[in-house]
Structure formats: C-alpha cells, structure tokens
PDB file of C-alpha atoms in Angstrom:
ATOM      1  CA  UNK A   1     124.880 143.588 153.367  1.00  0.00           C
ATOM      2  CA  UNK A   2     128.321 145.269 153.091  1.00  0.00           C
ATOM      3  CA  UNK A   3     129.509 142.898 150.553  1.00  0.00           C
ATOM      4  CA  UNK A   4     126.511 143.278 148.014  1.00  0.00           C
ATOM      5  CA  UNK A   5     126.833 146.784 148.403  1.00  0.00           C
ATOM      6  CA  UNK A   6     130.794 146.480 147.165  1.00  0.00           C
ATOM      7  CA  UNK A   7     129.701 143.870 144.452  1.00  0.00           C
ATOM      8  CA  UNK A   8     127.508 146.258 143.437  1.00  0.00           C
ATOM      9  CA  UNK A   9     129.824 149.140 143.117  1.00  0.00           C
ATOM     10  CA  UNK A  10     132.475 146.872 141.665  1.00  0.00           C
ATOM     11  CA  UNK A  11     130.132 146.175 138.712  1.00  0.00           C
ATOM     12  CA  UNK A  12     129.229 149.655 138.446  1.00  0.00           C
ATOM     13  CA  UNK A  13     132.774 150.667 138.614  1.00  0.00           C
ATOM     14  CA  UNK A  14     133.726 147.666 135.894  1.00  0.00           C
ATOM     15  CA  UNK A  15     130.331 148.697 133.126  1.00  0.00           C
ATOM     16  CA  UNK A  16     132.273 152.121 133.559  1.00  0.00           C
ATOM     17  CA  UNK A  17     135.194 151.236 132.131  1.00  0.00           C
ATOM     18  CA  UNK A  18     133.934 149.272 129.530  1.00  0.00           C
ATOM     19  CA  UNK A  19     131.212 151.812 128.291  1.00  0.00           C
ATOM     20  CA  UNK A  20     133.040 155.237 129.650  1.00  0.00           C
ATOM     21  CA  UNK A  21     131.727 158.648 130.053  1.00  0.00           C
ATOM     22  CA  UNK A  22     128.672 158.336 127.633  1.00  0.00           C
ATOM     23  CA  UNK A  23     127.476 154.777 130.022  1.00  0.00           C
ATOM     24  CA  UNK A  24     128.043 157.456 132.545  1.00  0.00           C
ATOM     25  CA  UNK A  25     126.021 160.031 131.154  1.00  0.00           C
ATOM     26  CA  UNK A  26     123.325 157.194 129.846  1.00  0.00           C
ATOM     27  CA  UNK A  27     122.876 156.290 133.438  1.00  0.00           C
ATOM     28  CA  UNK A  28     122.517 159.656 135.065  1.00  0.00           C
ATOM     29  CA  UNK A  29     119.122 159.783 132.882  1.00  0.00           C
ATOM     30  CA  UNK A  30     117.603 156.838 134.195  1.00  0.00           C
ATOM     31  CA  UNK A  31     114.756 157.300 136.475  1.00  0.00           C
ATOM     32  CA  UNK A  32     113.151 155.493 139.111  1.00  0.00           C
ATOM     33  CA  UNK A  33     109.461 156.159 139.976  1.00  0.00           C
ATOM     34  CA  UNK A  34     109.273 156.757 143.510  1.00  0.00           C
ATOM     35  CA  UNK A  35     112.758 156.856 144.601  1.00  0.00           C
ATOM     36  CA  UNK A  36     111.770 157.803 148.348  1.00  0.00           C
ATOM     37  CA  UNK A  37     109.984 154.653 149.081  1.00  0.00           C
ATOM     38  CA  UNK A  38     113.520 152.595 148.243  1.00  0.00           C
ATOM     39  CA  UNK A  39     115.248 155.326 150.628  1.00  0.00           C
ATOM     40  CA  UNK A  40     112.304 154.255 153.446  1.00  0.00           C
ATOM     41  CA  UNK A  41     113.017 150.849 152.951  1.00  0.00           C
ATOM     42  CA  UNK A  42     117.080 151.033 152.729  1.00  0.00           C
ATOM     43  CA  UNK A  43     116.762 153.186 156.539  1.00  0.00           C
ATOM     44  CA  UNK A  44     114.094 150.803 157.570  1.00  0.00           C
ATOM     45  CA  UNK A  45     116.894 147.955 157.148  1.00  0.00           C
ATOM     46  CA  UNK A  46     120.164 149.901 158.015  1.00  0.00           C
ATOM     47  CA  UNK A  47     117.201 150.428 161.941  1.00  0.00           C
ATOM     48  CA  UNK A  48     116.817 146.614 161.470  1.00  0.00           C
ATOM     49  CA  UNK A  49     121.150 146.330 162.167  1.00  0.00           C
ATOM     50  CA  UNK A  50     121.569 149.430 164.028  1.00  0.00           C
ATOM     51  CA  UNK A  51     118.875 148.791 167.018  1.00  0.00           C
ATOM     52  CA  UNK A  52     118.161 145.077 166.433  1.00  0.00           C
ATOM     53  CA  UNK A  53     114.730 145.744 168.261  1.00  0.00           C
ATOM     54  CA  UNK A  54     111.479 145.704 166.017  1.00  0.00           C
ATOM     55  CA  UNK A  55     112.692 143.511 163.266  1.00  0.00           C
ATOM     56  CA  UNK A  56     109.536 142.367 162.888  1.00  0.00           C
ATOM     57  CA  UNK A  57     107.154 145.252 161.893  1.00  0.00           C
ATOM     58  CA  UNK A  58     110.851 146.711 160.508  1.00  0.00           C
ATOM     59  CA  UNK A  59     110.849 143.925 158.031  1.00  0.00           C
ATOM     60  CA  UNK A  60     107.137 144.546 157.353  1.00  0.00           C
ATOM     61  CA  UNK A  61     107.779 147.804 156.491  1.00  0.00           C
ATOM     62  CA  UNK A  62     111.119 146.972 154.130  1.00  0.00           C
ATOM     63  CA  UNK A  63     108.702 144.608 152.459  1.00  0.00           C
ATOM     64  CA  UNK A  64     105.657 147.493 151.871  1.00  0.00           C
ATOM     65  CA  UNK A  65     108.285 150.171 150.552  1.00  0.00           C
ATOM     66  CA  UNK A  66     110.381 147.662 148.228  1.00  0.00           C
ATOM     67  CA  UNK A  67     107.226 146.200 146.567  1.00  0.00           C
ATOM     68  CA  UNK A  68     105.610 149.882 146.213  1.00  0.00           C
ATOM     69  CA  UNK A  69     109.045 150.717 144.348  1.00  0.00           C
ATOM     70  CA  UNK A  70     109.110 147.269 142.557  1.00  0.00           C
ATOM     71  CA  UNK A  71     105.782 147.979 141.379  1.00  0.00           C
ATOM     72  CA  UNK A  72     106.129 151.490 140.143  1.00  0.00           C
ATOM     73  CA  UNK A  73     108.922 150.455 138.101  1.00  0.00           C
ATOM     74  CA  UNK A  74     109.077 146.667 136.852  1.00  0.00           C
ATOM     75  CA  UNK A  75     108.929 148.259 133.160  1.00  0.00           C
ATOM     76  CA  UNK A  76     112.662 148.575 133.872  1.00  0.00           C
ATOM     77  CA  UNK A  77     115.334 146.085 132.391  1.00  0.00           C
ATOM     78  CA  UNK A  78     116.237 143.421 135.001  1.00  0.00           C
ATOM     79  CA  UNK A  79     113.948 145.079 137.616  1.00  0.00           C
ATOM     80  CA  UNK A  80     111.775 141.827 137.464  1.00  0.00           C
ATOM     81  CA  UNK A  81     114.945 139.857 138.594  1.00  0.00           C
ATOM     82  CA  UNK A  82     115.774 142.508 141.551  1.00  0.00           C
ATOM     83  CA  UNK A  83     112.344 142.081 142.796  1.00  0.00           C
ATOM     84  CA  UNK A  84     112.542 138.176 142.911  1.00  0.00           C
ATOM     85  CA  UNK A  85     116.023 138.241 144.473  1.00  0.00           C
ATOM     86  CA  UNK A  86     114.619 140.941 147.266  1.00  0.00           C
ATOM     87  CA  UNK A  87     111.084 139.012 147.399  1.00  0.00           C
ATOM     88  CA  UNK A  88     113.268 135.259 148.411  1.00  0.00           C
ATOM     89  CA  UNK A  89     115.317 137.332 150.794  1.00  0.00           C
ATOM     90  CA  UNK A  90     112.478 138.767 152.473  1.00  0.00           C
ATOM     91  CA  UNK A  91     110.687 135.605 152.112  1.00  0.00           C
ATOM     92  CA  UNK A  92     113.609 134.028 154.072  1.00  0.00           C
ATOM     93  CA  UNK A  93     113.649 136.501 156.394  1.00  0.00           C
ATOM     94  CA  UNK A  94     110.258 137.098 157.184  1.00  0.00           C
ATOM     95  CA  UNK A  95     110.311 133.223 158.142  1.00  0.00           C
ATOM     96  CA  UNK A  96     113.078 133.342 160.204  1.00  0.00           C
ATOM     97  CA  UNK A  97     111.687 136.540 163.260  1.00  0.00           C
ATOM     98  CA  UNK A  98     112.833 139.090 160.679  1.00  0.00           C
ATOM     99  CA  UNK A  99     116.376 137.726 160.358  1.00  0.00           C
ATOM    100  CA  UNK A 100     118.505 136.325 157.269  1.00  0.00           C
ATOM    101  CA  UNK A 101     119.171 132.593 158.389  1.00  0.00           C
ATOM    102  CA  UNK A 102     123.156 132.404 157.255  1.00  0.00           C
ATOM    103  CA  UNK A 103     124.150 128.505 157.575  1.00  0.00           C
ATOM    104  CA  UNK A 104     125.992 127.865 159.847  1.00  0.00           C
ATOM    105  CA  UNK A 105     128.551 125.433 158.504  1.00  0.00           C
ATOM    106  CA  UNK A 106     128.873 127.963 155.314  1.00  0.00           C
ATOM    107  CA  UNK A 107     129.492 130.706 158.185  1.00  0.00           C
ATOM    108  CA  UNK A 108     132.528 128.916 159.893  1.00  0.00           C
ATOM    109  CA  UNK A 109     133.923 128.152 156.334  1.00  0.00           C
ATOM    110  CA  UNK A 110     133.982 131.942 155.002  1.00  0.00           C
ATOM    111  CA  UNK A 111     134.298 133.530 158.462  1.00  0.00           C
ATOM    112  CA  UNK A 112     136.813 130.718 160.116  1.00  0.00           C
ATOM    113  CA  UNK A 113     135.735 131.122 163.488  1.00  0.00           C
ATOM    114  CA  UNK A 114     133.452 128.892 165.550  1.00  0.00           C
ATOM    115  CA  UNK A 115     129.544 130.163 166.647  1.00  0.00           C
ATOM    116  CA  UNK A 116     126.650 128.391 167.861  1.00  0.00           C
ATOM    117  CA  UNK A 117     123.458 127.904 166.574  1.00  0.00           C
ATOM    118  CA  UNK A 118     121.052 130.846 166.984  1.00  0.00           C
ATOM    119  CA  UNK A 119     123.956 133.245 167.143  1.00  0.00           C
ATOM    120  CA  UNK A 120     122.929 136.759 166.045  1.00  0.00           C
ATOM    121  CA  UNK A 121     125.444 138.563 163.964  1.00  0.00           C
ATOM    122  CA  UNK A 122     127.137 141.165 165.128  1.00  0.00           C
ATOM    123  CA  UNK A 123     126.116 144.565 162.838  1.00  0.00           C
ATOM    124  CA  UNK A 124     124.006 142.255 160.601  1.00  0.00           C
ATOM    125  CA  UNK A 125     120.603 141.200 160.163  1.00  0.00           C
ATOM    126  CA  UNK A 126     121.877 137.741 160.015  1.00  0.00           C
ATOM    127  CA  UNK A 127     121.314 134.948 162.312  1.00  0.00           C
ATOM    128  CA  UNK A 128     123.432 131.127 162.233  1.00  0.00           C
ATOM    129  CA  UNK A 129     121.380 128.391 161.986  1.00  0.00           C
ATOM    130  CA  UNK A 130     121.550 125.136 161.272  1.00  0.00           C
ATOM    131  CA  UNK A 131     119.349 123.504 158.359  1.00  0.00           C
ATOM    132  CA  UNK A 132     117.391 121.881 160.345  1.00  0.00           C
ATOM    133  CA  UNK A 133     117.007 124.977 162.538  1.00  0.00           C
ATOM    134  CA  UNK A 134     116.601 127.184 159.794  1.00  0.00           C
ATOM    135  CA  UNK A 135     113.278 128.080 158.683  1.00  0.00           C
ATOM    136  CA  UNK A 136     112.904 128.256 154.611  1.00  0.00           C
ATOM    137  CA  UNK A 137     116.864 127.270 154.604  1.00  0.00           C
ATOM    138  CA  UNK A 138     117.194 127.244 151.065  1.00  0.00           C
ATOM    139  CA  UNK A 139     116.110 131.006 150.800  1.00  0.00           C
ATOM    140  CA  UNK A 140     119.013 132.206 153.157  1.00  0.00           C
ATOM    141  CA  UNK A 141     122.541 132.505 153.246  1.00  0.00           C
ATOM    142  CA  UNK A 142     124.334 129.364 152.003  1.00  0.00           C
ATOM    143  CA  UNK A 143     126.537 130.043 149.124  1.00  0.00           C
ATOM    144  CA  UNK A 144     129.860 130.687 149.277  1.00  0.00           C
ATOM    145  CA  UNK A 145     132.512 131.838 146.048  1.00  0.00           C
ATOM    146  CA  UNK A 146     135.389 129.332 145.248  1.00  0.00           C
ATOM    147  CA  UNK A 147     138.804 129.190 147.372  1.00  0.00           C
ATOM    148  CA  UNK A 148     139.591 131.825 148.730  1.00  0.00           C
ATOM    149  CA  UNK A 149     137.109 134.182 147.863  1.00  0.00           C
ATOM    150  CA  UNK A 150     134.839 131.787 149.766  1.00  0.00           C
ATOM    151  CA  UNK A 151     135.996 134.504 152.800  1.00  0.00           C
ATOM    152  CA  UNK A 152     134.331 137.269 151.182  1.00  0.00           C
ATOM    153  CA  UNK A 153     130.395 136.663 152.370  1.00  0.00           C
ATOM    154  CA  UNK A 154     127.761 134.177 152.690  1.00  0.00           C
ATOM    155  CA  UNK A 155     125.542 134.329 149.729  1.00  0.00           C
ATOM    156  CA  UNK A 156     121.965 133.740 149.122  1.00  0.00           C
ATOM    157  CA  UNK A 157     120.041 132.549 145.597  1.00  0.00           C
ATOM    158  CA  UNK A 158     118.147 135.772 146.337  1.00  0.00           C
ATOM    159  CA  UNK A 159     121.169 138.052 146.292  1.00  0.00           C
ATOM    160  CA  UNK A 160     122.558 136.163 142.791  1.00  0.00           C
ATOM    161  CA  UNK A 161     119.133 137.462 141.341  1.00  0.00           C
ATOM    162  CA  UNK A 162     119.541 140.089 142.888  1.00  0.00           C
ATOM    163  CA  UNK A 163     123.137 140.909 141.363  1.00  0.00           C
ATOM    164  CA  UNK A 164     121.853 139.592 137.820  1.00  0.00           C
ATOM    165  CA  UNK A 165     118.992 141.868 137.916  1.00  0.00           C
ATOM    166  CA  UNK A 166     121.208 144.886 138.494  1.00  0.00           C
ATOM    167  CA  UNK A 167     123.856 144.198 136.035  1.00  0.00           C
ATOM    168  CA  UNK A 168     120.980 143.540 133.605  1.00  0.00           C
ATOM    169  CA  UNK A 169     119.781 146.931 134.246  1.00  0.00           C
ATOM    170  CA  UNK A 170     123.238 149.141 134.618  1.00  0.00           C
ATOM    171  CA  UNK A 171     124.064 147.121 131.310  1.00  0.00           C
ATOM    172  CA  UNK A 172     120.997 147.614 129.284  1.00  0.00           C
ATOM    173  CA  UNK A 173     120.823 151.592 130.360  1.00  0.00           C
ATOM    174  CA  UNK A 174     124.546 152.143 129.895  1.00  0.00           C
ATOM    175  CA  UNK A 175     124.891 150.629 126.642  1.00  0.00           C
ATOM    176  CA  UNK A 176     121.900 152.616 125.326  1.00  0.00           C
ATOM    177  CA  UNK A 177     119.483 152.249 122.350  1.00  0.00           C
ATOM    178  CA  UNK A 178     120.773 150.398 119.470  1.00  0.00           C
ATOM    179  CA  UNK A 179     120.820 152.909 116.268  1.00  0.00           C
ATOM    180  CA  UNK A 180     119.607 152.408 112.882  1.00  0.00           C
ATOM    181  CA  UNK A 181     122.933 152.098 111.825  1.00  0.00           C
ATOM    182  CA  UNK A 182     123.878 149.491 114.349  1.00  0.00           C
ATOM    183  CA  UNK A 183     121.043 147.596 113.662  1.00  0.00           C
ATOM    184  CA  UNK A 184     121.873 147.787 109.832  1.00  0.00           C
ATOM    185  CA  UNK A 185     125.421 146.936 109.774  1.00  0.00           C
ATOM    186  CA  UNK A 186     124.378 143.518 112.338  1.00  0.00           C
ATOM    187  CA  UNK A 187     121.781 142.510 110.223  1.00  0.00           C
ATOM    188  CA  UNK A 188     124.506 142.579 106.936  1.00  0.00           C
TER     189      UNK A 188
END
C-alpha cells in the first residue's frame, strides 16, 4: 500500500512538471462528490493494517464506502478504470478472509527473504500464498517491475488499473479543456 501511494505521488509530482502551475491550479478545481465516504474507506483500511482484527466486516465496509464514492462520481475521466482496479482488489481480497493474497514466489523475488505459506505481512493487509493456496490468485499480488526495480513491491492487475485510471484522470484535469483555438490550429 506504501508503494502505490509513492507511485501515485511520483506521477503527480511528474504531470507537475510537465503541465506547471496552471495543471496545478486546474487540479485544485476538481471535485469529488462525496469525498468523506473515500476518507471512511481509506481509515477503514489503514484499521484493516493497524489492528489486523475484523478484516472481514473491515473489508465490507472499504467495499460499501469505495463503491458509494465510485458511484457518485464515475462521470470523471479514468474513474471507471479506478473502480475496476479497486473492485479486482477487493474481489481478491474479499476471497482470500479479507487479505491481499501476494504470491509467494513473486514475494521472495522482490523482498529476498524466505516466508512460508500463509504468512501474514507484517504492517500490510497482505498474506503469502501459494497459487494453489491462493484463492482468486490471478486477482492478487503477482507482478513484479523488471531488474531491479522488481524490489520495489508486489503488484496486482488491479493496482495497474488502478494507476492507469489515475493518471488518466490527473492528466485529463491538468491539461484542461482544449480551446477553440487549439482545436482550430489541429484540425489545419
């Protein structure tokens, strides 16, 4: 979870210094409908690591706020993309006692240490499993970056749409409308 939320403020960070002050300014108009219930669901994850009790009806809850916000505000550019990336994590995880099956080989690749099946992950919501332990294994954690970024994190197809849907949408609002003059001088 640590690494997305870098990625994420990498890209943010990177669409800032290609579109400046005004993709700055672009973005700090956008607006979510019902902010609060992606807050809920953000603390009702950050619970999920922190206690490790509950993960169950903590999940449950995740998946109630996160749809409630999806819905209010699939309108948005790539929020259709976000919502599939969340809905396969949660998908995986919901299969898997409220945990994020990370494969296990993929684990001892990026990580270089040694765990057994079933471990839970320390300050994670992650569990190592096997494929054939692994409910839904597809859905979880199984990618890994080339050489040696490999060591950054475990990724999952949900967290690449996940990633897409956001750049989409930092993109789209931080480039801005197109103006009548753009649009003239592209279509000469």
């Amino acid at each position: 979870m640590q690494i997305l939320t870098v990625t994420l403020g990498l890209i943010l960070l990177v669409l800032t210094l290609f579109f400046g002050l005004a993709g700055l300014r672009r973005l700090a108009t956008l607006q979510f409908r019902g902010g609060w219930l992606a807050v809920l669901a953000g603390v009702s994850q950050i619970l999920n690591v922190l206690i490790q009790q509950y993960r169950v009806p903590l999940l449950i809850a995740t998946i109630v706020f996160l749809g409630a916000f999806c819905i209010l505000n699939y309108r948005l550019p790539g929020l259709i993309l976000i919502t599939l990336g969340v809905a396969m994590n949660l998908v995986a995880m919901a299969a898997n006692g409220g945990m994020m099956p990370v494969q296990l080989e993929q684990l001892e690749r990026a990580a270089g240490v040694l765990v057994a099946n079933g471990t839970v992950l320390d300050n994670s919501k992650g569990i190592a499993l096997t494929d054939e332990s692994a409910n839904l294994p597809w859905f979880g954690d199984r990618l890994l970056l080339p050489g040696p970024l490999a060591q950054l994190a475990v990724w999952s197809l949900g967290d690449i749409l996940l990633i897409w849907g956001v750049i989409r949408l930092l993109w789209v609002t931080m480039k801005g409308p197109r103006t009548a003059h753009q649009v003239a001088e592209t279509a000469s």
